[in-house]
Coordinates of C-alpha atoms in Angstrom, one line a residue:
M201 CA -73.1 -36.5 49.3
A202 CA -69.5 -37.7 49.6
S203 CA -67.6 -36.9 52.8
K204 CA -64.2 -35.5 53.1
E205 CA -62.7 -38.9 53.7
T206 CA -63.8 -40.2 50.3
P207 CA -60.7 -41.1 48.3
K208 CA -59.9 -39.0 45.2
K209 CA -58.3 -39.8 41.9
I210 CA -56.2 -37.2 40.1
Y211 CA -56.4 -37.1 36.2
R212 CA -53.7 -35.3 34.2
A213 CA -55.3 -32.5 32.2
S214 CA -55.0 -32.6 28.4
V215 CA -53.0 -29.9 26.5
S216 CA -56.2 -28.3 25.2
D217 CA -57.4 -27.8 28.8
I218 CA -54.2 -26.0 30.0
C219 CA -53.9 -22.4 29.0
I220 CA -50.1 -22.4 28.8
D221 CA -48.4 -20.9 25.9
P222 CA -45.2 -22.9 25.0
A223 CA -43.6 -19.8 23.7
S224 CA -44.0 -18.0 27.1
C225 CA -41.2 -17.5 29.6
R226 CA -40.7 -20.3 32.2
L227 CA -40.2 -17.8 35.0
C228 CA -42.5 -14.9 34.4
R229 CA -45.0 -16.4 31.8
S230 CA -44.6 -13.4 29.6
V231 CA -44.8 -13.7 25.8
G232 CA -42.3 -11.5 24.0
D233 CA -39.4 -11.6 21.6
L234 CA -38.6 -15.3 20.8
I235 CA -35.3 -14.7 19.0
H236 CA -33.3 -13.4 22.0
R237 CA -34.5 -16.0 24.5
K238 CA -32.3 -18.7 26.1
D239 CA -33.1 -22.3 26.9
I240 CA -32.6 -22.5 30.6
F241 CA -32.1 -26.2 30.6
K242 CA -29.1 -26.1 28.3
P243 CA -25.7 -27.0 29.9
S244 CA -24.4 -23.5 29.0
N245 CA -27.2 -21.9 31.0
R246 CA -27.0 -24.1 34.0
A247 CA -25.8 -21.2 36.2
L248 CA -29.1 -19.3 35.5
L249 CA -31.1 -22.4 36.4
K250 CA -29.3 -22.8 39.7
I251 CA -29.9 -19.1 40.7
A252 CA -33.6 -19.5 39.8
E253 CA -33.9 -22.7 41.9
Q254 CA -32.2 -21.0 44.9
L255 CA -34.6 -18.1 44.7
Y256 CA -37.6 -20.4 44.2
G257 CA -36.6 -22.8 46.9
H258 CA -37.5 -25.9 44.9
N259 CA -36.2 -27.8 42.0
I260 CA -37.2 -26.7 38.5
A261 CA -37.4 -29.8 36.2
P262 CA -37.9 -29.8 32.5
D263 CA -41.4 -30.8 31.3
P264 CA -42.6 -31.4 27.7
I265 CA -45.7 -29.4 28.4
L266 CA -44.1 -26.4 30.1
P267 CA -41.9 -23.9 28.3
R268 CA -38.2 -24.2 28.4
K269 CA -36.9 -20.7 27.5
V270 CA -36.3 -17.6 29.6
C271 CA -36.9 -14.0 28.5
R272 CA -34.3 -11.4 28.6
P273 CA -35.8 -9.4 31.5
C274 CA -35.7 -12.5 33.7
E275 CA -32.1 -13.2 32.6
R276 CA -31.2 -9.6 33.7
R277 CA -33.0 -10.1 37.0
L278 CA -31.0 -13.3 37.8
K279 CA -27.7 -11.6 36.9
N280 CA -28.7 -8.5 39.0
C281 CA -29.3 -10.8 41.9
L282 CA -25.7 -12.0 41.7
E283 CA -24.4 -8.5 41.4
F284 CA -26.6 -7.4 44.3
Q285 CA -25.2 -10.2 46.5
K286 CA -21.7 -9.1 45.7
V287 CA -22.6 -5.5 46.6
I288 CA -23.9 -6.6 50.0
S289 CA -20.8 -8.7 50.8
E290 CA -18.5 -5.8 49.8
T291 CA -20.5 -3.3 51.9
Q292 CA -20.3 -5.5 55.0
E293 CA -16.6 -6.0 54.6
V294 CA -16.1 -2.2 54.4
F295 CA -18.1 -1.8 57.6
Q296 CA -16.1 -4.4 59.4
Q297 CA -12.8 -2.7 58.3
R298 CA -14.0 0.7 59.6
Q299 CA -14.9 -0.8 63.0
S300 CA -11.3 -2.1 63.4
G301 CA -9.7 1.2 62.5
D302 CA -6.6 0.7 64.7
A303 CA -5.3 -2.2 62.6
R304 CA -3.4 -1.6 59.4
V305 CA -2.9 -4.1 56.6
K306 CA 0.1 -3.9 54.2
R307 CA 0.4 -6.1 51.2
C308 CA 3.9 -7.7 50.9
V309 CA 5.6 -8.7 47.7
V310 CA 5.3 -12.4 47.3
S311 CA 8.2 -14.4 45.9
P312 CA 7.7 -15.6 42.3
S313 CA 8.6 -19.1 43.4
I314 CA 5.1 -19.5 45.0
S315 CA 3.0 -21.8 42.9
R316 CA 0.1 -20.2 41.1
P317 CA -3.2 -21.6 40.0
P318 CA -3.8 -22.4 36.3
K319 CA -4.5 -19.6 33.9
S320 CA -7.9 -20.9 33.2
R321 CA -9.0 -19.8 36.7
L322 CA -7.7 -16.3 36.2
K323 CA -10.3 -15.6 33.4
P324 CA -13.6 -17.0 34.5
S325 CA -16.2 -17.2 31.8
A326 CA -19.8 -16.1 32.1
R327 CA -20.9 -19.6 32.9
T328 CA -18.4 -20.1 35.7
S329 CA -19.1 -16.6 37.1
L330 CA -22.8 -17.2 37.3
T331 CA -22.4 -20.7 38.7
S332 CA -20.6 -19.2 41.7
A333 CA -23.7 -17.3 42.9
F334 CA -24.9 -17.7 46.5
G335 CA -22.6 -20.5 47.3
V336 CA -19.4 -20.5 45.3
C337 CA -19.0 -16.7 44.9
E338 CA -17.0 -16.3 48.1
E339 CA -14.6 -19.1 47.1
V340 CA -14.0 -17.6 43.6
S341 CA -13.5 -14.1 45.0
S342 CA -11.1 -15.3 47.6
S343 CA -9.1 -17.2 45.0
L344 CA -9.0 -14.2 42.7
N345 CA -7.8 -12.0 45.6
A346 CA -5.1 -14.5 46.3
D347 CA -4.1 -14.4 42.6
V348 CA -3.9 -10.6 42.6
E349 CA -1.7 -10.7 45.6
N350 CA 0.7 -13.1 43.8
V351 CA 1.3 -10.7 40.9
N352 CA 4.7 -9.1 41.2
P353 CA 4.4 -5.4 40.2
L354 CA 8.1 -4.9 40.1
Q355 CA 8.5 -7.5 37.4
E356 CA 6.0 -5.8 35.2
L357 CA 7.7 -2.4 35.8
N358 CA 11.1 -3.8 34.9
M359 CA 9.8 -5.3 31.7
L360 CA 8.3 -1.9 30.6
K361 CA 11.6 -0.2 31.5
V362 CA 13.6 -2.7 29.4
A363 CA 11.1 -2.2 26.5
E364 CA 11.6 1.6 26.8
T365 CA 15.3 1.2 26.6
E366 CA 15.2 -1.0 23.5
L367 CA 12.9 1.4 21.7
M368 CA 15.2 4.4 22.5
S369 CA 18.2 2.5 21.1
V370 CA 16.3 1.8 17.9
A371 CA 15.2 5.4 17.5
R372 CA 18.9 6.6 17.6
R373 CA 20.6 7.2 14.3
D374 CA 23.6 5.0 15.1
P375 CA 23.1 2.1 14.4
E376 CA 20.5 3.0 11.8
S377 CA 17.2 1.3 12.0
V378 CA 15.6 -0.4 8.9
L379 CA 12.7 2.0 9.3
R380 CA 14.9 4.9 8.3
K381 CA 15.2 3.5 4.7
I382 CA 12.7 6.0 3.4
S383 CA 14.2 6.3 -0.1
Y384 CA 12.7 4.8 -3.2
G385 CA 15.1 1.8 -2.9
G386 CA 13.8 1.0 0.6
L387 CA 10.2 1.5 -0.3
C388 CA 10.3 -0.9 -3.3
Q389 CA 12.1 -3.8 -1.6
E390 CA 10.0 -7.0 -1.5
N391 CA 11.6 -8.4 1.7
W392 CA 11.1 -5.3 3.9
M393 CA 8.8 -7.2 6.3
A394 CA 11.6 -9.8 6.9
E395 CA 14.0 -6.9 7.7
V396 CA 11.5 -5.4 10.2
T397 CA 10.9 -8.7 11.9
S398 CA 14.7 -9.4 12.1
E399 CA 15.3 -6.0 13.8
L400 CA 12.4 -6.6 16.1
T401 CA 13.7 -9.9 17.4
T402 CA 17.4 -8.9 17.6
R403 CA 17.3 -5.3 18.9
C404 CA 13.9 -5.3 20.7
P405 CA 13.4 -8.9 22.2
T406 CA 11.2 -7.6 25.0
V407 CA 8.9 -5.7 22.6
A408 CA 8.9 -8.8 20.4
K409 CA 7.8 -10.9 23.3
I410 CA 5.0 -8.5 24.2
L411 CA 3.7 -8.3 20.6
S412 CA 3.9 -12.0 20.1
S413 CA 1.9 -12.6 23.3
L414 CA -0.7 -10.0 22.3
L415 CA -1.1 -11.5 18.8
D416 CA -0.7 -15.1 20.0
C417 CA 1.9 -16.0 17.4
D418 CA 5.5 -17.1 17.1
L419 CA 7.9 -14.5 15.5
T420 CA 10.0 -17.3 14.0
N421 CA 6.9 -18.3 11.9
P422 CA 4.3 -15.6 12.1
G423 CA 2.4 -16.6 8.9
K424 CA -0.5 -14.3 8.2
K425 CA 0.2 -12.3 11.3
L426 CA 3.4 -10.9 9.9
P427 CA 1.9 -7.7 8.4
P428 CA 0.1 -6.8 11.7
I429 CA 3.3 -7.3 13.7
C430 CA 5.3 -5.0 11.3
L431 CA 2.5 -2.4 11.3
L432 CA 2.3 -2.3 15.1
Y433 CA 6.1 -2.0 15.4
G434 CA 6.2 0.7 12.8
V435 CA 3.4 2.7 14.4
I436 CA 5.1 2.6 17.9
L437 CA 8.4 3.9 16.5
F438 CA 6.8 6.4 14.2
L439 CA 4.9 8.0 17.1
R440 CA 8.2 8.2 19.0
C441 CA 10.3 9.5 16.1
H442 CA 8.8 10.7 12.8
E443 CA 12.0 9.9 10.9
L444 CA 11.2 6.2 11.2
S445 CA 8.5 6.5 8.6
R446 CA 9.2 3.6 6.1
I447 CA 6.0 1.8 6.7
Q448 CA 4.0 5.0 6.8
R449 CA 5.4 6.0 3.4
I450 CA 4.4 2.7 1.9
N451 CA 0.9 3.0 3.2
T452 CA 0.7 6.6 1.9
V453 CA 1.6 5.5 -1.6
L454 CA -0.9 2.7 -1.5
L455 CA -3.7 5.0 -0.2
V456 CA -3.0 7.6 -2.9
Q457 CA -2.8 5.0 -5.7
G458 CA -6.0 3.5 -4.3
K459 CA -7.9 6.9 -4.7
A460 CA -8.3 7.4 -1.0
T461 CA -9.8 10.7 0.0
T462 CA -7.9 13.4 1.8
N463 CA -10.1 13.1 4.9
L464 CA -9.4 9.3 5.1
I465 CA -5.6 9.9 4.8
D466 CA -5.6 12.6 7.5
R467 CA -7.7 10.4 9.8
L468 CA -5.4 7.5 9.5
N469 CA -2.4 9.8 10.0
K470 CA -3.8 10.6 13.5
Y471 CA -3.3 7.0 14.4
G472 CA 0.2 6.8 13.0
L473 CA -0.7 4.5 10.1
C474 CA 0.4 6.9 7.3
L475 CA 1.7 10.3 6.5
S476 CA -0.5 13.4 6.2
S477 CA -2.2 14.2 2.9
S478 CA 0.3 17.1 2.3
K479 CA 3.3 14.9 2.8
K480 CA 2.6 12.7 -0.3
Y481 CA 4.3 15.4 -2.4
V482 CA 7.4 14.9 -0.3
V483 CA 7.3 11.1 -1.1
Y484 CA 6.8 11.8 -4.8
A485 CA 9.8 14.3 -4.7
D486 CA 12.0 11.5 -3.2
I487 CA 10.9 9.1 -5.9
R488 CA 11.7 11.7 -8.6
K489 CA 15.1 12.3 -7.1
H490 CA 15.8 8.6 -7.2
F491 CA 15.1 8.4 -10.9
L492 CA 17.2 11.4 -11.7
D493 CA 20.1 10.0 -9.7
H494 CA 19.9 6.8 -11.6
A495 CA 19.8 8.7 -14.8
V496 CA 22.9 10.6 -13.8
E497 CA 24.7 7.3 -13.2
L498 CA 23.7 6.1 -16.7
V499 CA 24.8 9.3 -18.3
K500 CA 28.2 9.0 -16.6
S501 CA 28.6 5.5 -18.1
G502 CA 28.2 7.0 -21.6
M503 CA 24.6 6.1 -22.4
K504 CA 22.3 8.5 -24.3
F505 CA 18.6 9.1 -23.6
V506 CA 15.6 10.5 -25.3
Y507 CA 12.3 12.0 -24.0
V508 CA 9.0 10.3 -24.7
V509 CA 6.1 12.6 -24.1
D510 CA 2.4 11.9 -24.2
N511 CA -0.8 13.8 -23.2
I512 CA -3.3 12.4 -20.7
D513 CA -6.9 13.7 -20.7
W514 CA -9.8 12.7 -18.4
E515 CA -13.0 14.2 -17.2
E516 CA -14.2 14.6 -13.7
R517 CA -18.0 14.4 -13.5
V518 CA -20.0 15.9 -10.7
H519 CA -22.9 14.1 -9.1
D520 CA -25.1 17.2 -8.8
M521 CA -24.4 19.8 -11.5
R522 CA -24.9 23.5 -10.5
E523 CA -23.9 26.8 -12.0
H524 CA -20.5 26.8 -10.2
H525 CA -20.2 23.0 -10.0
Q526 CA -19.8 21.7 -13.5
N527 CA -18.0 18.8 -15.1
K528 CA -14.3 19.5 -15.5
S529 CA -11.8 18.3 -18.1
V530 CA -8.4 17.7 -16.6
H531 CA -5.3 17.6 -18.8
A532 CA -1.7 16.4 -18.0
V533 CA 1.5 15.6 -19.8
A534 CA 3.4 12.4 -18.9
T535 CA 7.1 12.1 -19.6
S536 CA 9.6 9.3 -19.5
M537 CA 13.3 9.2 -20.1
V538 CA 14.4 6.2 -22.2
F539 CA 18.1 5.3 -22.5
S540 CA 19.5 3.7 -25.7
R541 CA 21.3 0.4 -25.2
I542 CA 23.3 0.7 -28.5
P543 CA 25.3 4.0 -29.0
S544 CA 24.6 6.0 -32.1
D545 CA 27.1 8.8 -31.8
H546 CA 29.1 7.6 -34.8
L547 CA 26.1 7.9 -37.1
P548 CA 25.8 11.1 -39.2
D549 CA 23.1 13.6 -38.3
D550 CA 23.6 16.2 -41.0
G551 CA 20.2 15.4 -42.5
P552 CA 19.1 13.6 -45.7
Q553 CA 21.2 14.2 -48.8
M554 CA 18.5 13.2 -51.3
D555 CA 14.8 13.6 -51.8
V556 CA 12.9 10.7 -50.2
K557 CA 10.3 10.6 -52.9
T558 CA 12.7 10.2 -55.8
C559 CA 15.7 8.4 -54.3
N560 CA 16.5 4.8 -54.9
F561 CA 17.1 3.0 -51.5
R562 CA 19.2 0.3 -53.2
E563 CA 21.8 2.9 -54.0
I564 CA 21.8 4.5 -50.5
V565 CA 21.7 1.2 -48.6
R566 CA 23.9 -1.2 -50.5
V567 CA 23.4 -4.8 -49.3
T568 CA 25.9 -7.4 -50.5
D569 CA 24.9 -11.0 -51.4
E570 CA 26.4 -12.3 -48.1
E571 CA 24.3 -9.9 -46.1
M572 CA 21.1 -10.8 -48.0
Q573 CA 21.8 -14.5 -47.3
S574 CA 22.4 -13.7 -43.6
I575 CA 19.1 -11.8 -43.5
R576 CA 17.2 -14.7 -44.9
N577 CA 18.7 -17.1 -42.4
R578 CA 17.8 -14.8 -39.6
Y579 CA 14.2 -14.6 -40.8
R580 CA 14.1 -18.4 -40.8
M581 CA 15.3 -18.5 -37.2
L582 CA 12.7 -16.0 -36.1
V583 CA 10.0 -18.1 -37.7
A584 CA 11.5 -21.2 -36.1
R585 CA 11.3 -19.5 -32.7
I586 CA 7.6 -18.8 -33.1
L587 CA 6.9 -22.4 -34.3
I588 CA 8.7 -24.0 -31.4
E589 CA 7.1 -21.7 -28.9
K590 CA 3.5 -21.9 -30.2
F591 CA 3.4 -25.5 -31.5
P592 CA 4.5 -28.3 -29.0
K593 CA 5.0 -30.8 -31.9
F594 CA 8.0 -28.7 -33.1
F595 CA 9.7 -28.6 -29.7
N596 CA 12.1 -31.5 -30.6
L597 CA 13.5 -29.3 -33.4
K598 CA 15.0 -27.0 -30.7
L599 CA 17.7 -29.6 -30.0
C600 CA 18.8 -29.6 -33.7
I601 CA 19.0 -25.8 -34.2
S602 CA 19.8 -24.6 -30.7
K603 CA 22.9 -22.8 -31.8
E604 CA 21.3 -21.1 -34.7
L605 CA 18.4 -19.8 -32.5
T606 CA 20.6 -17.5 -30.5
L607 CA 21.2 -15.2 -33.5
D608 CA 24.5 -13.9 -32.2
H609 CA 25.6 -10.5 -33.6
E610 CA 27.9 -7.7 -32.6
H611 CA 25.3 -6.1 -30.4
S612 CA 24.0 -9.2 -28.7
A613 CA 25.2 -8.3 -25.3
A614 CA 23.7 -4.8 -25.5
T615 CA 20.3 -5.9 -26.8
A616 CA 20.1 -8.6 -24.2
R617 CA 20.2 -6.0 -21.4
K618 CA 17.0 -4.6 -19.8
S619 CA 15.8 -1.3 -21.1
E620 CA 16.3 1.6 -18.8
I621 CA 13.1 3.8 -18.6
M622 CA 12.9 6.6 -16.0
T623 CA 9.5 7.8 -15.1
L624 CA 9.4 11.6 -14.6
P625 CA 6.8 13.6 -12.7
V626 CA 3.5 14.2 -14.4
L627 CA 3.0 17.8 -15.4
M628 CA -0.5 19.3 -15.1
K629 CA -0.4 21.0 -18.4
D630 CA -2.7 21.1 -21.4
E631 CA -0.9 20.0 -24.6
K632 CA -3.5 21.9 -26.8
K633 CA -2.2 25.2 -25.4
Y634 CA 1.1 26.7 -26.7
S635 CA 1.7 28.4 -23.3
D636 CA 1.5 25.0 -21.5
C637 CA 3.7 23.4 -24.2
V638 CA 6.4 26.0 -23.6
D639 CA 6.2 25.3 -19.9
V640 CA 6.7 21.6 -20.5
L641 CA 9.7 22.2 -22.8
D642 CA 11.2 24.5 -20.2
Q643 CA 10.9 21.7 -17.6
L644 CA 12.5 19.2 -20.0
E645 CA 15.3 21.7 -20.6
E646 CA 15.7 22.1 -16.8
W647 CA 15.9 18.3 -16.3
T648 CA 18.5 18.0 -19.1
H649 CA 20.7 20.6 -17.4
E650 CA 20.3 19.0 -14.0
V651 CA 21.3 15.6 -15.3
Y652 CA 24.4 16.7 -17.2
Y653 CA 25.5 19.1 -14.4
A654 CA 25.2 16.3 -11.8
S655 CA 27.0 13.8 -14.0
G656 CA 30.0 16.1 -14.2
L657 CA 30.1 16.1 -18.0
R658 CA 29.3 19.8 -18.2
K659 CA 30.2 22.6 -15.8
D660 CA 27.8 25.2 -14.4
P661 CA 27.8 28.4 -16.4
Q662 CA 29.9 31.0 -14.6
S663 CA 28.4 34.0 -16.3
S664 CA 25.1 35.0 -17.8
T665 CA 26.4 36.0 -21.2
T666 CA 23.9 36.1 -23.9
N667 CA 24.2 34.5 -27.3
T668 CA 23.4 36.2 -30.6
L669 CA 20.2 35.3 -32.4
V670 CA 20.3 32.5 -34.9
E671 CA 20.0 34.0 -38.3
V672 CA 18.2 31.6 -40.6
A673 CA 15.7 32.0 -43.3
T674 CA 12.1 31.7 -42.2
R675 CA 9.6 29.2 -43.7
P676 CA 5.8 29.5 -43.6
D677 CA 5.3 26.2 -41.7
Q678 CA 7.0 26.6 -38.3
P679 CA 10.1 28.2 -39.8
R680 CA 12.7 27.7 -37.0
A681 CA 11.3 24.6 -35.3
H682 CA 12.9 22.0 -37.5
I683 CA 16.2 23.7 -38.2
P684 CA 19.2 22.1 -36.3
P685 CA 20.4 24.5 -33.6
V686 CA 23.7 26.2 -34.0
S687 CA 26.3 25.4 -31.3
S688 CA 27.9 28.2 -29.3
D689 CA 31.1 28.4 -27.2
T690 CA 29.2 30.1 -24.4
D691 CA 26.6 27.3 -24.2
P692 CA 27.5 25.0 -21.3
L693 CA 25.7 22.1 -23.1
S694 CA 27.1 22.8 -26.5
G695 CA 26.7 19.9 -28.9
I696 CA 24.0 18.1 -26.8
K697 CA 20.7 17.3 -28.5
I698 CA 18.0 15.3 -26.8
P699 CA 15.3 14.0 -29.2
C700 CA 11.7 14.2 -28.2
F701 CA 9.3 11.5 -29.3
G702 CA 5.5 11.6 -29.2
D703 CA 2.3 11.3 -31.3
E704 CA 1.3 13.6 -34.1
L705 CA -0.2 16.2 -31.7
T706 CA 2.8 16.2 -29.5
R707 CA 5.2 16.7 -32.4
V708 CA 3.2 19.6 -33.9
R709 CA 2.6 21.4 -30.6
F710 CA 6.2 21.1 -29.4
A711 CA 7.6 22.2 -32.7
G712 CA 5.3 25.3 -32.6
A713 CA 6.2 26.0 -29.0
R714 CA 9.9 25.9 -29.8
D715 CA 9.3 28.2 -32.7
L716 CA 7.9 30.7 -30.3
R717 CA 11.1 30.7 -28.4
C718 CA 13.5 31.1 -31.4
G719 CA 14.1 34.8 -30.7
C720 CA 15.4 34.4 -27.2
H721 CA 19.1 35.2 -26.3
T722 CA 20.4 32.0 -24.6
A723 CA 20.4 28.4 -25.8
K724 CA 18.5 27.3 -22.8
Q725 CA 15.7 29.8 -23.4
R726 CA 15.6 28.9 -27.1
L727 CA 15.3 25.2 -26.2
D728 CA 18.2 24.3 -28.4
H729 CA 19.0 21.1 -26.5
L730 CA 15.6 19.6 -27.3
Y731 CA 16.0 18.5 -30.9
P732 CA 14.6 16.9 -33.1
Y733 CA 10.9 16.2 -32.6
R734 CA 9.8 12.9 -34.0
I735 CA 6.6 10.9 -34.3
V736 CA 6.4 7.4 -32.8
G737 CA 3.7 4.7 -33.1
W738 CA 3.2 4.2 -29.4
H739 CA 2.3 6.1 -26.3
T740 CA 4.4 6.7 -23.2
K741 CA 3.2 3.4 -21.8
K742 CA 4.4 1.7 -25.0
S743 CA 0.9 0.8 -26.0
F744 CA 0.6 0.9 -29.8
L745 CA -1.7 3.4 -31.4
K746 CA -4.8 2.3 -33.3
V747 CA -4.4 2.6 -37.0
I748 CA -7.7 3.0 -38.9
L749 CA -7.6 1.5 -42.4
P750 CA -10.4 2.6 -44.7
N751 CA -12.6 -0.1 -46.2
S752 CA -10.8 -2.8 -44.1
K753 CA -12.4 -5.7 -42.3
L754 CA -9.8 -5.3 -39.5
N755 CA -11.7 -2.3 -38.2
K756 CA -14.6 -4.6 -37.3

């Protein structure tokens, strides 16, 4: 039997002999969630390793056989040790201060000329804060206390007072802020962000400095951070004064056009990002007023306009159909005011003098040989334009016939101008009902009076005198609808006729609705200023109608 003094040799056990799970925790040997574990030997987790070594009293070295990761409960325990050590130190300091109750300590304002440590020390990361445990914690806390004492509260207070003064000056009406441009012209400007940034840097430099530091950008070249800066500046001033609502009106229009719900709009309104859901009608009224004002200016310049009317129908389907919750068909009428670029007052409007079926157009429209030759030349130039535009090989011909391609004529300047089309509010009326058609015509008549009264071409009626009925013979098919109205001296808009264009349904319904009003006493009630009703081959959006040709391959 060997004695105790017999030398021994130690053999390292194999992996199969050791009952150690490599997926277990290095500190508590528990096996749990592997996804949320941390490798304790990584450089980023060196603070946790140092705390564990100080608690263990020995060095914890990495070993290929032993596990490397730490579970989340052990991580919390290590961090709680650090927090508990801080609680102990703070408690002892409080006890010491209470023992020396006779002494008072007053913090003095330190001069800003005192050198301060780098900013990286003011914001310690999780790694540096954990590294300071048990040995370095007191040094970090003392340095942080020294940094807090170096902060000048008077400087921060003065900056806030200066920012308050700048915002109050912008909220005043004189000089006017760019955020007060809440009209249609201000909302549709493309450079409104540049205007807001310019006002922010010139009139509110302190606020601009605060916002630029918060967003970490330069206002001279903000880049992608330009919209957030404008939005923050607009929200701050909107919450101080609701008249500075230019940005909120733009957001409201975007939300409404994007089919946002009422609850979403009201929720964003609480944060000052947009107007309330009920205020969208105020924005639409301002847009309508802008178009009518522009129409008044065009009427003053001598231009004439027509109404283009079209019906809009869509169906609102429900997700869960019930007895009182069914699919609903919605109908509306869209109207636009189109101004003519070429005047046509000199043309006769007394109606056709011959039957269209039997007349010879060569006798009515007499074209001379010179005019026919000019027409042929213009057709050639139109074809040449298409060839030069569509076929690059013919582009060299443009230099040879550049003068002929212009096609100058007596109305060249007028036709080269942009068409003036005023979009009017959509009326929630059904064009298939005569009662709704009468309401639509009443609204068109009201807009006509409003435009001509505002332009100064007609005066407001001083009295409510009534006109006599128009005595004309009746016809079986809408008898009075297509007869030219008779002018009256008592009519303030005497001699004014606004044509109404639409598709076949619009023409028939409007003519029938006007026929229902032919027995009224005044010209406005009889809708005399809306004449004639004509059929056009396009809708309000100027999209051409589809024409179905029987037995044609084009339908396929």
